[in-house]
mmCIF file of C-alpha atoms in Angstrom:
data_model
loop_
_atom_site.group_PDB
_atom_site.id
_atom_site.type_symbol
_atom_site.label_atom_id
_atom_site.label_comp_id
_atom_site.label_asym_id
_atom_site.label_seq_id
_atom_site.Cartn_x
_atom_site.Cartn_y
_atom_site.Cartn_z
ATOM 1 C CA UNK A 1 -0.259 10.145 -24.463
ATOM 2 C CA UNK A 2 2.836 8.710 -22.737
ATOM 3 C CA UNK A 3 2.605 5.636 -20.545
ATOM 4 C CA UNK A 4 4.781 2.984 -18.877
ATOM 5 C CA UNK A 5 3.885 -0.278 -20.640
ATOM 6 C CA UNK A 6 4.855 -3.616 -19.074
ATOM 7 C CA UNK A 7 5.913 -6.415 -21.437
ATOM 8 C CA UNK A 8 7.340 -8.847 -18.893
ATOM 9 C CA UNK A 9 10.430 -9.407 -16.780
ATOM 10 C CA UNK A 10 12.650 -6.297 -16.906
ATOM 11 C CA UNK A 11 10.714 -5.060 -19.920
ATOM 12 C CA UNK A 12 9.024 -1.723 -19.226
ATOM 13 C CA UNK A 13 8.800 0.796 -22.050
ATOM 14 C CA UNK A 14 7.762 4.466 -22.055
ATOM 15 C CA UNK A 15 5.558 4.673 -25.120
ATOM 16 C CA UNK A 16 3.038 6.866 -26.882
ATOM 17 C CA UNK A 17 -0.321 5.091 -26.666
ATOM 18 C CA UNK A 18 -3.875 6.130 -27.535
ATOM 19 C CA UNK A 19 -5.598 8.316 -24.948
ATOM 20 C CA UNK A 20 -8.481 6.377 -23.360
ATOM 21 C CA UNK A 21 -12.147 7.354 -23.564
ATOM 22 C CA UNK A 22 -14.574 6.603 -20.708
ATOM 23 C CA UNK A 23 -17.318 4.086 -21.380
ATOM 24 C CA UNK A 24 -20.591 3.671 -19.529
ATOM 25 C CA UNK A 25 -20.114 4.016 -15.776
ATOM 26 C CA UNK A 26 -16.477 5.058 -16.140
ATOM 27 C CA UNK A 27 -14.436 8.114 -15.185
ATOM 28 C CA UNK A 28 -11.440 9.536 -17.046
ATOM 29 C CA UNK A 29 -8.640 10.934 -14.872
ATOM 30 C CA UNK A 30 -5.656 13.107 -15.749
ATOM 31 C CA UNK A 31 -3.026 11.557 -13.497
ATOM 32 C CA UNK A 32 -1.140 13.888 -11.157
ATOM 33 C CA UNK A 33 1.166 11.387 -9.470
ATOM 34 C CA UNK A 34 1.481 7.604 -9.447
ATOM 35 C CA UNK A 35 3.420 5.904 -6.672
ATOM 36 C CA UNK A 36 5.868 3.083 -7.328
ATOM 37 C CA UNK A 37 4.781 0.157 -5.154
ATOM 38 C CA UNK A 38 6.811 -2.805 -3.959
ATOM 39 C CA UNK A 39 4.485 -4.912 -6.087
ATOM 40 C CA UNK A 40 5.601 -2.963 -9.162
ATOM 41 C CA UNK A 41 9.222 -3.744 -8.294
ATOM 42 C CA UNK A 42 8.415 -7.457 -7.930
ATOM 43 C CA UNK A 43 6.647 -7.437 -11.295
ATOM 44 C CA UNK A 44 9.550 -5.701 -13.024
ATOM 45 C CA UNK A 45 12.419 -7.705 -11.539
ATOM 46 C CA UNK A 46 10.758 -11.073 -10.892
ATOM 47 C CA UNK A 47 7.496 -11.133 -12.833
ATOM 48 C CA UNK A 48 5.062 -11.446 -14.265
ATOM 49 C CA UNK A 49 3.536 -12.427 -10.923
ATOM 50 C CA UNK A 50 0.095 -10.819 -10.669
ATOM 51 C CA UNK A 51 -0.061 -9.412 -14.183
ATOM 52 C CA UNK A 52 -1.744 -12.000 -16.460
ATOM 53 C CA UNK A 53 0.860 -12.974 -19.084
ATOM 54 C CA UNK A 54 -1.613 -14.341 -21.632
ATOM 55 C CA UNK A 55 -5.059 -15.322 -20.303
ATOM 56 C CA UNK A 56 -7.175 -12.163 -19.840
ATOM 57 C CA UNK A 57 -8.319 -11.390 -16.307
ATOM 58 C CA UNK A 58 -11.980 -12.429 -15.863
ATOM 59 C CA UNK A 59 -13.142 -9.015 -14.617
ATOM 60 C CA UNK A 60 -11.108 -6.708 -16.846
ATOM 61 C CA UNK A 61 -10.453 -8.751 -19.974
ATOM 62 C CA UNK A 62 -6.851 -7.527 -19.966
ATOM 63 C CA UNK A 63 -3.524 -9.328 -20.136
ATOM 64 C CA UNK A 64 0.081 -8.333 -20.775
ATOM 65 C CA UNK A 65 1.185 -5.959 -22.203
ATOM 66 C CA UNK A 66 -0.511 -3.318 -20.080
ATOM 67 C CA UNK A 67 0.119 0.032 -18.425
ATOM 68 C CA UNK A 68 1.238 -0.422 -14.814
ATOM 69 C CA UNK A 69 0.480 1.756 -11.800
ATOM 70 C CA UNK A 70 -2.166 1.440 -9.086
ATOM 71 C CA UNK A 71 -1.288 4.161 -6.532
ATOM 72 C CA UNK A 72 -2.462 7.429 -8.030
ATOM 73 C CA UNK A 73 -4.470 10.613 -7.816
ATOM 74 C CA UNK A 74 -5.581 13.082 -10.413
ATOM 75 C CA UNK A 75 -8.219 15.375 -11.865
ATOM 76 C CA UNK A 76 -11.411 14.176 -13.552
ATOM 77 C CA UNK A 77 -11.515 15.277 -17.197
ATOM 78 C CA UNK A 78 -14.538 13.330 -18.481
ATOM 79 C CA UNK A 79 -17.210 10.882 -17.346
ATOM 80 C CA UNK A 80 -19.128 8.167 -19.143
ATOM 81 C CA UNK A 81 -22.859 7.732 -19.416
ATOM 82 C CA UNK A 82 -24.596 7.033 -16.140
ATOM 83 C CA UNK A 83 -22.032 8.808 -13.940
ATOM 84 C CA UNK A 84 -23.840 11.713 -12.271
ATOM 85 C CA UNK A 85 -22.026 12.254 -8.964
ATOM 86 C CA UNK A 86 -18.478 12.772 -10.291
ATOM 87 C CA UNK A 87 -17.715 15.874 -12.352
ATOM 88 C CA UNK A 88 -15.028 17.343 -14.558
ATOM 89 C CA UNK A 89 -12.446 19.137 -12.413
ATOM 90 C CA UNK A 90 -12.933 16.969 -9.315
ATOM 91 C CA UNK A 91 -9.733 16.029 -7.493
ATOM 92 C CA UNK A 92 -9.761 12.303 -6.802
ATOM 93 C CA UNK A 93 -7.818 9.368 -5.373
ATOM 94 C CA UNK A 94 -8.383 5.955 -6.920
ATOM 95 C CA UNK A 95 -9.153 2.761 -4.994
ATOM 96 C CA UNK A 96 -7.938 0.369 -7.707
ATOM 97 C CA UNK A 97 -9.913 -2.773 -6.807
ATOM 98 C CA UNK A 98 -12.015 -4.685 -9.329
ATOM 99 C CA UNK A 99 -14.567 -6.951 -7.664
ATOM 100 C CA UNK A 100 -17.236 -9.315 -8.983
ATOM 101 C CA UNK A 101 -19.989 -8.363 -6.518
ATOM 102 C CA UNK A 102 -21.340 -11.925 -6.532
ATOM 103 C CA UNK A 103 -19.012 -14.075 -4.401
ATOM 104 C CA UNK A 104 -19.382 -14.485 -0.638
ATOM 105 C CA UNK A 105 -16.661 -11.933 0.297
ATOM 106 C CA UNK A 106 -18.197 -9.331 -2.009
ATOM 107 C CA UNK A 107 -21.705 -9.878 -0.649
ATOM 108 C CA UNK A 108 -20.411 -9.550 2.921
ATOM 109 C CA UNK A 109 -18.709 -6.218 2.160
ATOM 110 C CA UNK A 110 -15.188 -7.689 2.133
ATOM 111 C CA UNK A 111 -14.674 -7.211 -1.569
ATOM 112 C CA UNK A 112 -10.916 -6.917 -1.042
ATOM 113 C CA UNK A 113 -11.134 -10.720 -0.709
ATOM 114 C CA UNK A 114 -13.157 -11.182 -3.904
ATOM 115 C CA UNK A 115 -12.464 -14.596 -5.412
ATOM 116 C CA UNK A 116 -11.802 -12.891 -8.759
ATOM 117 C CA UNK A 117 -10.171 -9.731 -7.396
ATOM 118 C CA UNK A 118 -8.243 -7.556 -9.823
ATOM 119 C CA UNK A 119 -6.284 -4.321 -9.598
ATOM 120 C CA UNK A 120 -6.039 -1.325 -11.877
ATOM 121 C CA UNK A 121 -2.450 -1.251 -13.105
ATOM 122 C CA UNK A 122 -1.973 -5.003 -12.664
ATOM 123 C CA UNK A 123 -4.993 -6.530 -14.391
ATOM 124 C CA UNK A 124 -6.064 -3.408 -16.312
ATOM 125 C CA UNK A 125 -4.272 -0.428 -17.852
ATOM 126 C CA UNK A 126 -3.194 1.682 -14.881
ATOM 127 C CA UNK A 127 -2.109 5.073 -13.691
ATOM 128 C CA UNK A 128 1.530 5.350 -14.748
ATOM 129 C CA UNK A 129 0.329 7.379 -17.700
ATOM 130 C CA UNK A 130 -0.955 10.842 -18.494
ATOM 131 C CA UNK A 131 -4.576 9.621 -18.456
ATOM 132 C CA UNK A 132 -6.452 6.545 -17.330
ATOM 133 C CA UNK A 133 -10.063 5.375 -17.161
ATOM 134 C CA UNK A 134 -11.552 3.687 -14.069
ATOM 135 C CA UNK A 135 -14.982 2.438 -12.953
ATOM 136 C CA UNK A 136 -17.009 4.935 -10.909
ATOM 137 C CA UNK A 137 -16.803 2.727 -7.800
ATOM 138 C CA UNK A 138 -13.036 3.221 -7.664
ATOM 139 C CA UNK A 139 -13.258 7.013 -7.341
ATOM 140 C CA UNK A 140 -12.881 8.882 -4.024
ATOM 141 C CA UNK A 141 -13.184 12.664 -3.889
ATOM 142 C CA UNK A 142 -10.297 14.565 -2.301
ATOM 143 C CA UNK A 143 -11.105 17.596 -0.128
ATOM 144 C CA UNK A 144 -9.453 20.893 -1.046
ATOM 145 C CA UNK A 145 -7.258 20.640 2.050
ATOM 146 C CA UNK A 146 -5.378 17.637 0.607
ATOM 147 C CA UNK A 147 -2.701 18.503 -1.972
ATOM 148 C CA UNK A 148 -3.359 16.577 -5.165
ATOM 149 C CA UNK A 149 0.137 15.062 -5.065
ATOM 150 C CA UNK A 150 -0.469 13.673 -1.565
ATOM 151 C CA UNK A 151 -3.604 11.982 -2.855
ATOM 152 C CA UNK A 152 -1.351 9.425 -4.552
ATOM 153 C CA UNK A 153 -0.404 8.188 -1.067
ATOM 154 C CA UNK A 154 -3.978 7.334 -0.065
ATOM 155 C CA UNK A 155 -3.630 3.836 -1.558
ATOM 156 C CA UNK A 156 -0.516 2.690 0.377
ATOM 157 C CA UNK A 157 -1.687 4.461 3.518
ATOM 158 C CA UNK A 158 -5.022 2.616 3.202
ATOM 159 C CA UNK A 159 -3.126 -0.705 3.002
ATOM 160 C CA UNK A 160 -1.508 0.199 6.321
ATOM 161 C CA UNK A 161 -4.737 1.492 7.864
ATOM 162 C CA UNK A 162 -6.595 -1.724 7.006
ATOM 163 C CA UNK A 163 -3.839 -3.730 8.704
ATOM 164 C CA UNK A 164 -3.939 -1.456 11.759
ATOM 165 C CA UNK A 165 -7.694 -2.018 12.113
ATOM 166 C CA UNK A 166 -7.141 -5.784 12.075
ATOM 167 C CA UNK A 167 -4.786 -5.357 15.024
ATOM 168 C CA UNK A 168 -7.854 -4.631 17.202
ATOM 169 C CA UNK A 169 -6.079 -1.959 19.224
ATOM 170 C CA UNK A 170 -7.284 1.101 21.117
ATOM 171 C CA UNK A 171 -5.789 4.263 22.532
ATOM 172 C CA UNK A 172 -4.462 2.410 25.595
ATOM 173 C CA UNK A 173 -2.793 -0.344 23.529
ATOM 174 C CA UNK A 174 0.857 -0.912 22.722
ATOM 175 C CA UNK A 175 2.223 -2.038 19.376
ATOM 176 C CA UNK A 176 5.367 -3.107 17.547
ATOM 177 C CA UNK A 177 5.950 -2.406 13.853
ATOM 178 C CA UNK A 178 8.633 -4.380 12.023
ATOM 179 C CA UNK A 179 9.998 -2.457 9.052
ATOM 180 C CA UNK A 180 10.188 1.303 8.471
ATOM 181 C CA UNK A 181 9.494 1.356 4.772
ATOM 182 C CA UNK A 182 6.433 3.131 3.356
ATOM 183 C CA UNK A 183 3.958 0.594 4.794
ATOM 184 C CA UNK A 184 5.698 0.636 8.176
ATOM 185 C CA UNK A 185 5.500 4.424 8.158
ATOM 186 C CA UNK A 186 1.844 4.172 7.157
ATOM 187 C CA UNK A 187 1.186 1.784 10.054
ATOM 188 C CA UNK A 188 2.766 4.252 12.473
ATOM 189 C CA UNK A 189 0.559 7.064 11.165
ATOM 190 C CA UNK A 190 -2.544 4.829 11.268
ATOM 191 C CA UNK A 191 -1.941 3.668 14.828
ATOM 192 C CA UNK A 192 -1.238 7.231 15.930
ATOM 193 C CA UNK A 193 -4.497 8.237 14.291
ATOM 194 C CA UNK A 194 -6.237 5.603 16.424
ATOM 195 C CA UNK A 195 -4.814 7.217 19.554
ATOM 196 C CA UNK A 196 -1.881 4.895 20.304
ATOM 197 C CA UNK A 197 1.188 6.438 21.875
ATOM 198 C CA UNK A 198 3.098 3.280 22.858
ATOM 199 C CA UNK A 199 4.513 2.274 19.468
ATOM 200 C CA UNK A 200 8.016 1.025 18.660
ATOM 201 C CA UNK A 201 9.320 0.576 15.128
ATOM 202 C CA UNK A 202 11.906 -2.182 14.705
ATOM 203 C CA UNK A 203 14.258 -1.412 11.813
ATOM 204 C CA UNK A 204 17.903 -2.454 11.193
ATOM 205 C CA UNK A 205 18.622 0.247 8.576
ATOM 206 C CA UNK A 206 20.066 3.454 10.097
ATOM 207 C CA UNK A 207 18.711 5.467 7.161
ATOM 208 C CA UNK A 208 15.174 4.197 7.601
ATOM 209 C CA UNK A 209 15.323 4.596 11.368
ATOM 210 C CA UNK A 210 16.407 8.203 10.913
ATOM 211 C CA UNK A 211 13.582 8.875 8.452
ATOM 212 C CA UNK A 212 10.812 7.660 10.747
ATOM 213 C CA UNK A 213 12.442 9.146 13.856
ATOM 214 C CA UNK A 214 12.311 12.533 12.122
ATOM 215 C CA UNK A 215 8.528 12.119 11.983
ATOM 216 C CA UNK A 216 8.428 11.546 15.745
ATOM 217 C CA UNK A 217 8.557 7.750 15.957
ATOM 218 C CA UNK A 218 10.394 5.688 18.577
ATOM 219 C CA UNK A 219 12.654 3.025 17.061
ATOM 220 C CA UNK A 220 14.556 -0.106 18.053
ATOM 221 C CA UNK A 221 17.658 -1.429 16.301
ATOM 222 C CA UNK A 222 17.476 -5.250 16.232
ATOM 223 C CA UNK A 223 21.176 -5.487 15.334
ATOM 224 C CA UNK A 224 22.247 -3.948 18.640
ATOM 225 C CA UNK A 225 19.241 -4.452 20.942
ATOM 226 C CA UNK A 226 17.523 -7.598 22.203
ATOM 227 C CA UNK A 227 14.019 -6.561 21.191
ATOM 228 C CA UNK A 228 12.158 -9.413 22.895
ATOM 229 C CA UNK A 229 14.043 -8.911 26.183
ATOM 230 C CA UNK A 230 13.437 -5.172 26.079
ATOM 231 C CA UNK A 231 9.709 -5.607 25.446
ATOM 232 C CA UNK A 232 9.435 -8.262 28.163
ATOM 233 C CA UNK A 233 11.110 -5.935 30.641
ATOM 234 C CA UNK A 234 9.053 -2.913 29.617
ATOM 235 C CA UNK A 235 5.715 -4.787 29.798
ATOM 236 C CA UNK A 236 6.493 -6.920 32.873
ATOM 237 C CA UNK A 237 6.386 -9.991 30.641
ATOM 238 C CA UNK A 238 2.932 -9.267 29.212
ATOM 239 C CA UNK A 239 4.080 -8.350 25.698
ATOM 240 C CA UNK A 240 2.555 -5.842 23.297
ATOM 241 C CA UNK A 241 -1.087 -5.813 22.257
ATOM 242 C CA UNK A 242 -0.344 -6.172 18.540
ATOM 243 C CA UNK A 243 2.647 -6.623 16.261
ATOM 244 C CA UNK A 244 2.782 -5.797 12.555
ATOM 245 C CA UNK A 245 5.195 -7.372 10.083
ATOM 246 C CA UNK A 246 5.951 -4.950 7.254
ATOM 247 C CA UNK A 247 9.457 -6.368 6.791
ATOM 248 C CA UNK A 248 8.738 -9.829 5.389
ATOM 249 C CA UNK A 249 11.852 -11.542 6.768
ATOM 250 C CA UNK A 250 12.166 -14.505 9.129
ATOM 251 C CA UNK A 251 13.881 -12.634 12.015
ATOM 252 C CA UNK A 252 10.991 -10.147 12.132
ATOM 253 C CA UNK A 253 8.378 -12.917 12.369
ATOM 254 C CA UNK A 254 10.341 -14.756 15.056
ATOM 255 C CA UNK A 255 10.821 -11.606 17.116
ATOM 256 C CA UNK A 256 7.201 -10.527 16.742
ATOM 257 C CA UNK A 257 5.930 -13.889 17.982
ATOM 258 C CA UNK A 258 8.153 -13.557 21.041
ATOM 259 C CA UNK A 259 6.944 -10.032 21.797
ATOM 260 C CA UNK A 260 3.183 -10.139 21.273
ATOM 261 C CA UNK A 261 0.992 -10.847 24.303
ATOM 262 C CA UNK A 262 -1.286 -13.810 24.910
ATOM 263 C CA UNK A 263 -4.246 -14.085 22.543
ATOM 264 C CA UNK A 264 -2.888 -11.090 20.661
ATOM 265 C CA UNK A 265 -2.206 -10.911 16.903
ATOM 266 C CA UNK A 266 0.750 -10.623 14.598
ATOM 267 C CA UNK A 267 -0.614 -8.899 11.490
ATOM 268 C CA UNK A 268 1.262 -9.957 8.338
ATOM 269 C CA UNK A 269 1.199 -7.076 5.883
ATOM 270 C CA UNK A 270 4.401 -7.933 3.981
ATOM 271 C CA UNK A 271 4.704 -9.762 0.669
ATOM 272 C CA UNK A 272 6.601 -13.010 1.225
ATOM 273 C CA UNK A 273 8.712 -14.084 -1.755
ATOM 274 C CA UNK A 274 9.525 -17.469 -0.263
ATOM 275 C CA UNK A 275 8.368 -19.668 2.629
ATOM 276 C CA UNK A 276 9.618 -18.596 6.050
ATOM 277 C CA UNK A 277 10.394 -20.813 9.029
ATOM 278 C CA UNK A 278 7.812 -19.844 11.659
ATOM 279 C CA UNK A 279 8.065 -20.816 15.358
ATOM 280 C CA UNK A 280 4.450 -21.895 15.708
ATOM 281 C CA UNK A 281 5.130 -23.169 19.237
ATOM 282 C CA UNK A 282 5.039 -19.509 20.264
ATOM 283 C CA UNK A 283 1.440 -19.388 19.039
ATOM 284 C CA UNK A 284 0.457 -22.621 20.735
ATOM 285 C CA UNK A 285 1.839 -21.853 24.174
ATOM 286 C CA UNK A 286 0.294 -18.388 24.436
ATOM 287 C CA UNK A 287 -2.704 -18.724 22.095
ATOM 288 C CA UNK A 288 -1.285 -16.014 19.881
ATOM 289 C CA UNK A 289 -2.381 -15.787 16.263
ATOM 290 C CA UNK A 290 -1.117 -14.667 12.874
ATOM 291 C CA UNK A 291 -3.589 -12.572 10.885
ATOM 292 C CA UNK A 292 -3.157 -11.937 7.174
ATOM 293 C CA UNK A 293 -4.248 -8.711 5.519
ATOM 294 C CA UNK A 294 -4.705 -7.705 1.886
ATOM 295 C CA UNK A 295 -5.288 -4.188 0.596
ATOM 296 C CA UNK A 296 -8.387 -2.273 1.831
ATOM 297 C CA UNK A 297 -12.004 -1.358 1.297
ATOM 298 C CA UNK A 298 -13.672 2.003 0.873
ATOM 299 C CA UNK A 299 -13.916 2.372 4.653
ATOM 300 C CA UNK A 300 -10.122 2.447 4.898
ATOM 301 C CA UNK A 301 -9.887 4.978 2.068
ATOM 302 C CA UNK A 302 -12.391 7.256 3.772
ATOM 303 C CA UNK A 303 -10.539 6.987 7.100
ATOM 304 C CA UNK A 304 -7.188 7.865 5.516
ATOM 305 C CA UNK A 305 -8.653 10.755 3.523
ATOM 306 C CA UNK A 306 -10.229 12.102 6.723
ATOM 307 C CA UNK A 307 -6.885 11.926 8.553
ATOM 308 C CA UNK A 308 -5.099 13.554 5.599
ATOM 309 C CA UNK A 309 -7.658 16.357 5.524
ATOM 310 C CA UNK A 310 -6.770 17.062 9.164
ATOM 311 C CA UNK A 311 -3.047 17.250 8.374
ATOM 312 C CA UNK A 312 -2.196 13.957 10.063
ATOM 313 C CA UNK A 313 0.279 12.664 7.461
ATOM 314 C CA UNK A 314 3.720 14.213 7.004
ATOM 315 C CA UNK A 315 5.729 13.364 3.865
ATOM 316 C CA UNK A 316 8.892 15.191 4.936
ATOM 317 C CA UNK A 317 12.043 13.227 4.253
ATOM 318 C CA UNK A 318 10.564 10.021 2.853
ATOM 319 C CA UNK A 319 8.615 10.922 -0.319
ATOM 320 C CA UNK A 320 10.208 12.147 -3.566
ATOM 321 C CA UNK A 321 9.030 12.642 -7.159
ATOM 322 C CA UNK A 322 10.671 11.338 -10.348
ATOM 323 C CA UNK A 323 9.765 11.896 -14.007
ATOM 324 C CA UNK A 324 8.035 9.215 -16.059
ATOM 325 C CA UNK A 325 10.971 9.376 -18.473
ATOM 326 C CA UNK A 326 13.310 8.241 -15.672
ATOM 327 C CA UNK A 327 11.058 5.667 -14.021
ATOM 328 C CA UNK A 328 13.587 2.830 -14.380
ATOM 329 C CA UNK A 329 16.883 4.515 -13.480
ATOM 330 C CA UNK A 330 15.610 7.139 -11.021
ATOM 331 C CA UNK A 331 12.681 5.066 -9.831
ATOM 332 C CA UNK A 332 12.896 1.277 -9.799
ATOM 333 C CA UNK A 333 16.691 1.060 -9.574
ATOM 334 C CA UNK A 334 16.941 3.696 -6.834
ATOM 335 C CA UNK A 335 14.287 1.954 -4.748
ATOM 336 C CA UNK A 336 15.836 -1.464 -5.202
ATOM 337 C CA UNK A 337 19.229 -0.094 -4.162
ATOM 338 C CA UNK A 338 17.711 1.373 -1.007
ATOM 339 C CA UNK A 339 18.577 4.916 -2.045
ATOM 340 C CA UNK A 340 14.993 6.172 -1.738
ATOM 341 C CA UNK A 341 11.999 5.421 0.498
ATOM 342 C CA UNK A 342 8.896 6.294 -1.508
ATOM 343 C CA UNK A 343 8.780 7.619 -5.053
ATOM 344 C CA UNK A 344 5.908 9.213 -6.948
ATOM 345 C CA UNK A 345 6.019 9.381 -10.748
ATOM 346 C CA UNK A 346 5.023 12.605 -12.519
ATOM 347 C CA UNK A 347 3.620 11.492 -15.919
ATOM 348 C CA UNK A 348 3.998 14.978 -17.411
ATOM 349 C CA UNK A 349 7.818 14.879 -17.161
#
């Protein structure tokens, strides 16, 4: 079968590799689509970062080189011994988290914080291939109402949904989202799914503003508008109930901490390549807080799948598909250049 194999910094090869066979407790999936994540871009251009270069990961036993890809959906083609509730032909989305089950986070149900956490496609051969094999506990069934291709978006949308939950908002709350990339879009959908109507998306790029506006979002341009003054005026100085940083740049953090209300959170859902100056005095004076967030649990997957089944997510104008054979030029390079928003890889092409 063909697969995208990662060998290190700017070394990703499309190769013929042996087709995997499921072992005990495992499920084999014919991949329909695999999304290119910002993490994949970081690994390709700046890595290895998360991918173990030499020492095998303690839960998977894998190190570089390995097949990348952790955002994917597909069709079950085989199951290993002991798997009785997943069947050949099932349409599935994969929650690519390896967890030890023994540490305190795992025992408390927060296995996304496992002290040995690993990810399919980063610490094990992943989904940017024609087939892959995953543990049964990573498999989520997709209802017939969800197109198989859309199932590849469950993973990034679950990242956003988990962050939205941490914002502790309700249908009468207001929110600010910084960044209108895929996670920012996912946050907007998640918050809308929770009943919020007072949401502004702060984004300097005209192209990205246009993309999320076409979905129905309300945007602010920080290059021409004083966001903190506007929010202060709109809320009579109270600020918003939650802010979400999906941009990962210092101006977004500074603005968010000026706009969020007292004892309200800024949820950091971006990946920060370098330390950022942070005006902590804005936390002290108003008892605001910064809350980190990492990936998701099965609860977030189930919530996103339920919303998808009800037609809540719209991919118009921001999701495209590229062939596996063109994953570098049409995929990674196009995303890095800002020419595309979200790309799914078709491993059959």
